[in-house]
Short mmCIF file of C-alpha atoms in Angstrom, two decimals:
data_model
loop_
_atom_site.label_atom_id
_atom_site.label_comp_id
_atom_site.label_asym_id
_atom_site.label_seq_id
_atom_site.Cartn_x
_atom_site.Cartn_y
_atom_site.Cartn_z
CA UNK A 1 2.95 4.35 -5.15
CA UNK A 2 3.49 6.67 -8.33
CA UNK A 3 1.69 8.59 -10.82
CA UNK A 4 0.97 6.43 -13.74
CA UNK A 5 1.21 9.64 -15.69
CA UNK A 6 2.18 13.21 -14.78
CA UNK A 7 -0.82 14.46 -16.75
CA UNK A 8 -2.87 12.02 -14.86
CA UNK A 9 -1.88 13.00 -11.44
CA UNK A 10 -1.32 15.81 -9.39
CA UNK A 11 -1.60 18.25 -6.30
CA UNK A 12 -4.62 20.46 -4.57
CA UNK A 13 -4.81 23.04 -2.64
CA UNK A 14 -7.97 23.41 0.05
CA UNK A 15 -8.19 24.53 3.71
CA UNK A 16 -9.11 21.64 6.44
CA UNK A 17 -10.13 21.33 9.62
CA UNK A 18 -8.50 19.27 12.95
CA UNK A 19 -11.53 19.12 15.43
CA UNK A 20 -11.96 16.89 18.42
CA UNK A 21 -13.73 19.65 20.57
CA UNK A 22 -16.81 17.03 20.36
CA UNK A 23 -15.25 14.59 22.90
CA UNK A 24 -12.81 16.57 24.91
CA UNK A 25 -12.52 14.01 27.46
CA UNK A 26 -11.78 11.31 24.96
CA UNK A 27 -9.49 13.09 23.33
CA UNK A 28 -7.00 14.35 25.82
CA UNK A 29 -4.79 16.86 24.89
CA UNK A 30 -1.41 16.69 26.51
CA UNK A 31 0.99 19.68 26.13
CA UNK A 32 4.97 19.53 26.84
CA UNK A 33 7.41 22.00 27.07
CA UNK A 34 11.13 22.41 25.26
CA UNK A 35 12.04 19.91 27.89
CA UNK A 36 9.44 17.61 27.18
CA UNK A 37 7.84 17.70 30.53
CA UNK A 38 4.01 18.08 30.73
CA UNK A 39 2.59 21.32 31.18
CA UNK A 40 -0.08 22.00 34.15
CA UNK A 41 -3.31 23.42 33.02
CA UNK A 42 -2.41 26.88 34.52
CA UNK A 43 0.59 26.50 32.46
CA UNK A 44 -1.64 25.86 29.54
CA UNK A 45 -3.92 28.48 30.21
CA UNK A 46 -0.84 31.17 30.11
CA UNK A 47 0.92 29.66 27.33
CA UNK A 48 -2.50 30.18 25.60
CA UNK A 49 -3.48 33.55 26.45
CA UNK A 50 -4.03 35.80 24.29
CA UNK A 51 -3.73 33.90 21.25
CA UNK A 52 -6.16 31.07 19.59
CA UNK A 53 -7.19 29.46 22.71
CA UNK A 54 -8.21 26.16 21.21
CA UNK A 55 -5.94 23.03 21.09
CA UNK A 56 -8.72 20.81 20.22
CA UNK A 57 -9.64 22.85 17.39
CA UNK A 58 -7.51 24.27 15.05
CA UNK A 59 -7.65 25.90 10.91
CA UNK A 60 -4.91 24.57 8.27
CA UNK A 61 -5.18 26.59 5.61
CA UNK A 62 -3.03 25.34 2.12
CA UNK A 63 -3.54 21.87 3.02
CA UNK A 64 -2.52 19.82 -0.33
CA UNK A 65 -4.46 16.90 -1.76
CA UNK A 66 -3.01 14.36 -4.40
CA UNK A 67 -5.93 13.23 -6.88
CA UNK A 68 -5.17 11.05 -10.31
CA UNK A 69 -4.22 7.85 -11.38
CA UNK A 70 -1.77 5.92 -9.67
CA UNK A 71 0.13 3.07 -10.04
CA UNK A 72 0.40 0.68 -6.74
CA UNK A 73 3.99 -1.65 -7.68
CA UNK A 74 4.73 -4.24 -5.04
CA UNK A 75 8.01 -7.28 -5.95
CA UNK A 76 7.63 -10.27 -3.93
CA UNK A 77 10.84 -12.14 -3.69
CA UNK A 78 9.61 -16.07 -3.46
CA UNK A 79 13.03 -16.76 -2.35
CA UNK A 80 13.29 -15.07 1.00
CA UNK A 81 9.65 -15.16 1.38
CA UNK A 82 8.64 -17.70 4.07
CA UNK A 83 12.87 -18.50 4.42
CA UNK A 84 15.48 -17.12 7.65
CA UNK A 85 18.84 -17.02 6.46
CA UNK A 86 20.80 -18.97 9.16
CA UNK A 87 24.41 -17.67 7.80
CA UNK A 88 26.47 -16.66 10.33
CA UNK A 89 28.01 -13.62 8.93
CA UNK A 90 24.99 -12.20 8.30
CA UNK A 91 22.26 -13.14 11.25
CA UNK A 92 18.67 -12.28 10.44
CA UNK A 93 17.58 -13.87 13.54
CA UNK A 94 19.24 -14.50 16.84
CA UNK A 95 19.79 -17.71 18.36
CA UNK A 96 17.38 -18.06 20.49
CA UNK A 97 14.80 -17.01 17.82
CA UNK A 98 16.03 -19.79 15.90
CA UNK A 99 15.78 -22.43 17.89
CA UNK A 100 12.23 -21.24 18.46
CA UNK A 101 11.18 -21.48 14.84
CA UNK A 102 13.15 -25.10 14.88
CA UNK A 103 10.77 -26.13 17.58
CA UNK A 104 8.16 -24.54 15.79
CA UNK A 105 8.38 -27.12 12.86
CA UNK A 106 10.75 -24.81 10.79
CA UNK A 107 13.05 -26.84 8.26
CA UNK A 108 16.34 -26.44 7.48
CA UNK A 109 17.21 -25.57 4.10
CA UNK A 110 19.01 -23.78 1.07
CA UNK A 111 18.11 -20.75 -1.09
CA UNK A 112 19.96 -18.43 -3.61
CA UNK A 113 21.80 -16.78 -0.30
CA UNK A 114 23.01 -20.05 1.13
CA UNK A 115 21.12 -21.55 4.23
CA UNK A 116 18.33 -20.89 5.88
CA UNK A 117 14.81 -22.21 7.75
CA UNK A 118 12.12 -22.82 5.72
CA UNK A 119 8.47 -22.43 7.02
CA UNK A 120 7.06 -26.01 7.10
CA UNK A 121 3.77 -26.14 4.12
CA UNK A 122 1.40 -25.97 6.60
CA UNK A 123 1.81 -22.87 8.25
CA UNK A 124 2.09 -21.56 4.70
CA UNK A 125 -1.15 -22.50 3.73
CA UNK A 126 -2.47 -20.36 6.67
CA UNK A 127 -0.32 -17.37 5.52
CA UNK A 128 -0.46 -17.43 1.78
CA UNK A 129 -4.65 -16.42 1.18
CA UNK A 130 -3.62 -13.76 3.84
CA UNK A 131 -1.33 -12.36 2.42
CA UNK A 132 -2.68 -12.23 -1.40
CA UNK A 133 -6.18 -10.48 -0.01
CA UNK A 134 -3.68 -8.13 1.89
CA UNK A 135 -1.75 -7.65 -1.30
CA UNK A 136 -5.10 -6.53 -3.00
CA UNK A 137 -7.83 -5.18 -0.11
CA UNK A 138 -5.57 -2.24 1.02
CA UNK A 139 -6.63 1.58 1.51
CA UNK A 140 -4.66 4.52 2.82
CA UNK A 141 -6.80 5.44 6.41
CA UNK A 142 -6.63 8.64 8.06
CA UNK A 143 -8.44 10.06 10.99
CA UNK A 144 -8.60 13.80 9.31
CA UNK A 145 -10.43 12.98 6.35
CA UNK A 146 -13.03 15.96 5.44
CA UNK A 147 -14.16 14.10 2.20
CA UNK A 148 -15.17 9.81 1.64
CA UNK A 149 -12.74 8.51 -1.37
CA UNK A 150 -13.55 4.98 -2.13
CA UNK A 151 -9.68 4.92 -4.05
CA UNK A 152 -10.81 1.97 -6.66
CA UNK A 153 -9.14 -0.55 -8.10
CA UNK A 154 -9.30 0.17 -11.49
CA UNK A 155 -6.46 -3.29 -12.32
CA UNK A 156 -4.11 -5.88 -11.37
CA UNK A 157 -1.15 -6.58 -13.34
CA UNK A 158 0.56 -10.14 -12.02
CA UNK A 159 3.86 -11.56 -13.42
CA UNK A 160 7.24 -12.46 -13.01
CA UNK A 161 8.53 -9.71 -15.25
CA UNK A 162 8.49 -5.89 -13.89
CA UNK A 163 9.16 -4.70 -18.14
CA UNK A 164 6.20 -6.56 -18.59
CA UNK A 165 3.73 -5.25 -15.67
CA UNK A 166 4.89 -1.82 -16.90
CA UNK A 167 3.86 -2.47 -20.57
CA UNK A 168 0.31 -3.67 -19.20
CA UNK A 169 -0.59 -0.73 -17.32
CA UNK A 170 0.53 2.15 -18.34
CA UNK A 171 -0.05 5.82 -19.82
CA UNK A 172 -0.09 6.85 -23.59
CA UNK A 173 0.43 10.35 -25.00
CA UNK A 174 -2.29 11.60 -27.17
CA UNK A 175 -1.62 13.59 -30.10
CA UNK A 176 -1.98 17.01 -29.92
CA UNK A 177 -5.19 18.98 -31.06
CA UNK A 178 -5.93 21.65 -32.96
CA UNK A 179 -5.50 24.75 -30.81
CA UNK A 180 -4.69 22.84 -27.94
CA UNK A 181 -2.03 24.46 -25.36
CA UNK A 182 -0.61 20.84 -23.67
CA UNK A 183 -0.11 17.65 -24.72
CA UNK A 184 -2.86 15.05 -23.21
CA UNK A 185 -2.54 11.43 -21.75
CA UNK A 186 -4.29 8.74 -21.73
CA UNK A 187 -4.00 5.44 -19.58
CA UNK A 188 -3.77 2.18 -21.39
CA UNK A 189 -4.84 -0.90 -20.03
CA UNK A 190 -3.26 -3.41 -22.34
CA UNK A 191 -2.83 -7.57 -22.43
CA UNK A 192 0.43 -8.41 -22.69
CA UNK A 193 2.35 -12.05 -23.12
CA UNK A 194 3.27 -13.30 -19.79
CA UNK A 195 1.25 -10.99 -17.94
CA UNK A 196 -2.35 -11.99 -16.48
CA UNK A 197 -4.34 -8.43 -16.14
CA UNK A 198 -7.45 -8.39 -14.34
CA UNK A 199 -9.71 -5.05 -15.22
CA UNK A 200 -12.67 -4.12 -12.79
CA UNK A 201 -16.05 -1.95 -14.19
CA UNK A 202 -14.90 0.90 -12.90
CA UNK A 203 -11.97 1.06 -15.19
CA UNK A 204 -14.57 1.78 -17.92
CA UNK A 205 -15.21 5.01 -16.44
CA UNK A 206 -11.56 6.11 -17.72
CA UNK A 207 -10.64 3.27 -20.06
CA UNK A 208 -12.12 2.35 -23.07
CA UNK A 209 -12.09 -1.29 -22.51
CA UNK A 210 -14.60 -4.53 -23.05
CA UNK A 211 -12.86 -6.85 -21.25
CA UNK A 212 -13.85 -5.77 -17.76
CA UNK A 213 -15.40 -8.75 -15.11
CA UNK A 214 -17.12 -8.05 -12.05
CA UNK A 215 -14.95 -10.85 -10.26
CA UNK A 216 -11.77 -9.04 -11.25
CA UNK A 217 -10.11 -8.96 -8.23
CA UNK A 218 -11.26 -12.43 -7.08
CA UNK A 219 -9.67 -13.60 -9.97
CA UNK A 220 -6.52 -11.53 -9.20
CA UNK A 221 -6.40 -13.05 -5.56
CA UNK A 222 -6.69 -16.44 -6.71
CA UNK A 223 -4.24 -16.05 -9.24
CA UNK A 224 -1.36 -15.07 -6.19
CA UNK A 225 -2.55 -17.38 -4.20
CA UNK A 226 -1.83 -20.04 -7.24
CA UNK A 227 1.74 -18.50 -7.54
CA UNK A 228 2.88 -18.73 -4.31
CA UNK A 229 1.52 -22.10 -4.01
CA UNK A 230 3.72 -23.63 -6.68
CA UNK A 231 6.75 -21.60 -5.93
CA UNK A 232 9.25 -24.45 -4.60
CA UNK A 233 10.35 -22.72 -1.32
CA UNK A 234 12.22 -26.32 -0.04
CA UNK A 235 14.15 -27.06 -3.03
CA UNK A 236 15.56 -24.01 -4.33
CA UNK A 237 18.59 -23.97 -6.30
CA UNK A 238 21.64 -22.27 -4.76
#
């Protein structure tokens, strides 16, 4: 993940909170030593006195924040993708965890890197949905969150060139105002040849764009889904 700008991104400041003094039993606290040996509650109580007594409660003052745009780049190699190498000087797998997958229904075969075991079609078919809607319905979780960020998709950029992805979604520089201080950005959400850019509604809100469809991602998902389909993973050229 990167800023898709460094106008349009950046870093916070704010004080937060780590609480769990709500369900102490729940949430067991368990104190160790330099050793690494757990510390008896007398222990604890001693270690505590006279200081902030709570370890299920505690102030972080300066905690930082990032808020912007930012760009989300994942490369999918459809060579090695549902392939083991098998090549003996360099063992991805051990033996016995080959013979498994053989037994499993896993073909032999050959890909740029020489050969390998090739996940029979079925067993693809199970995977390959997966992993596009993984691929697109992702958030970043987190237990201490003091605020709700819904993190939208604003759009998908899908193609077989990285130059070209980049060209599709990027950030422009706007020229500078009268009396202005800093130069400006703005992002740019752009359709380029060879690259199949799916824009949600919400990247109105920062974009000015027409071309945004409530099915966006759908139509991103499906579109993975048709690329790894047609990839030839059993007859790849060496």
């Amino acid at each position: 993940m990167r800023p898709l700008h460094p106008l349009l991104a950046g870093m916070s400041s704010e004080n937060i909170t780590f609480d769990r003094s709500d369900r102490p039993t729940l949430h067991k606290v368990i104190v160790r030593d330099a050793d690494g040996k757990e510390m008896s509650e007398e222990q604890i109580q001693a270690l505590l006195k006279g200081s902030d007594r709570s370890v299920l409660r505690k102030w972080i003052p300066e905690n930082t924040r990032a808020s912007g745009l930012f760009v989300y780049d994942v490369a999918v190699d459809l060579r090695t993708l549902f392939s083991v190498s098998t090549n003996e000087t360099e063992p991805e797998v051990t033996p016995a965890t080959r013979e498994a997958l053989q037994t499993a229904g896993w073909l032999p075969g050959l890909n740029t890197f020489g050969p390998c075991l090739v996940c029979p079609p079925e067993q693809r078919e199970k995977l390959i949905p997966a992993l596009a809607k993984a691929l697109l319905d992702w958030r970043i979780l987190t237990n201490q969150s003091r605020t709700f960020d819904l993190m939208k998709t604003l759009a998908v950029a899908v193609s077989d060139n990285a130059n070209s992805i980049g060209a599709a979604i990027r950030a422009k520089l706007v020229p500078e105002s009268e009396g202005s201080e800093r130069p400006k950005a703005r992002p740019v959400l752009e359709r380029i040849d060879g690259v199949d850019l799916f824009i949600t509604p919400s990247a109105a809100e920062y974009v000015f764009t027409e071309e945004e469809r409530s099915d966006a991602l759908a139509s991103a998902e499906q579109e993975i889904i048709r690329r790894l389909r047609e990839f030839d993973y059993e007859a790849q050229s060496a």
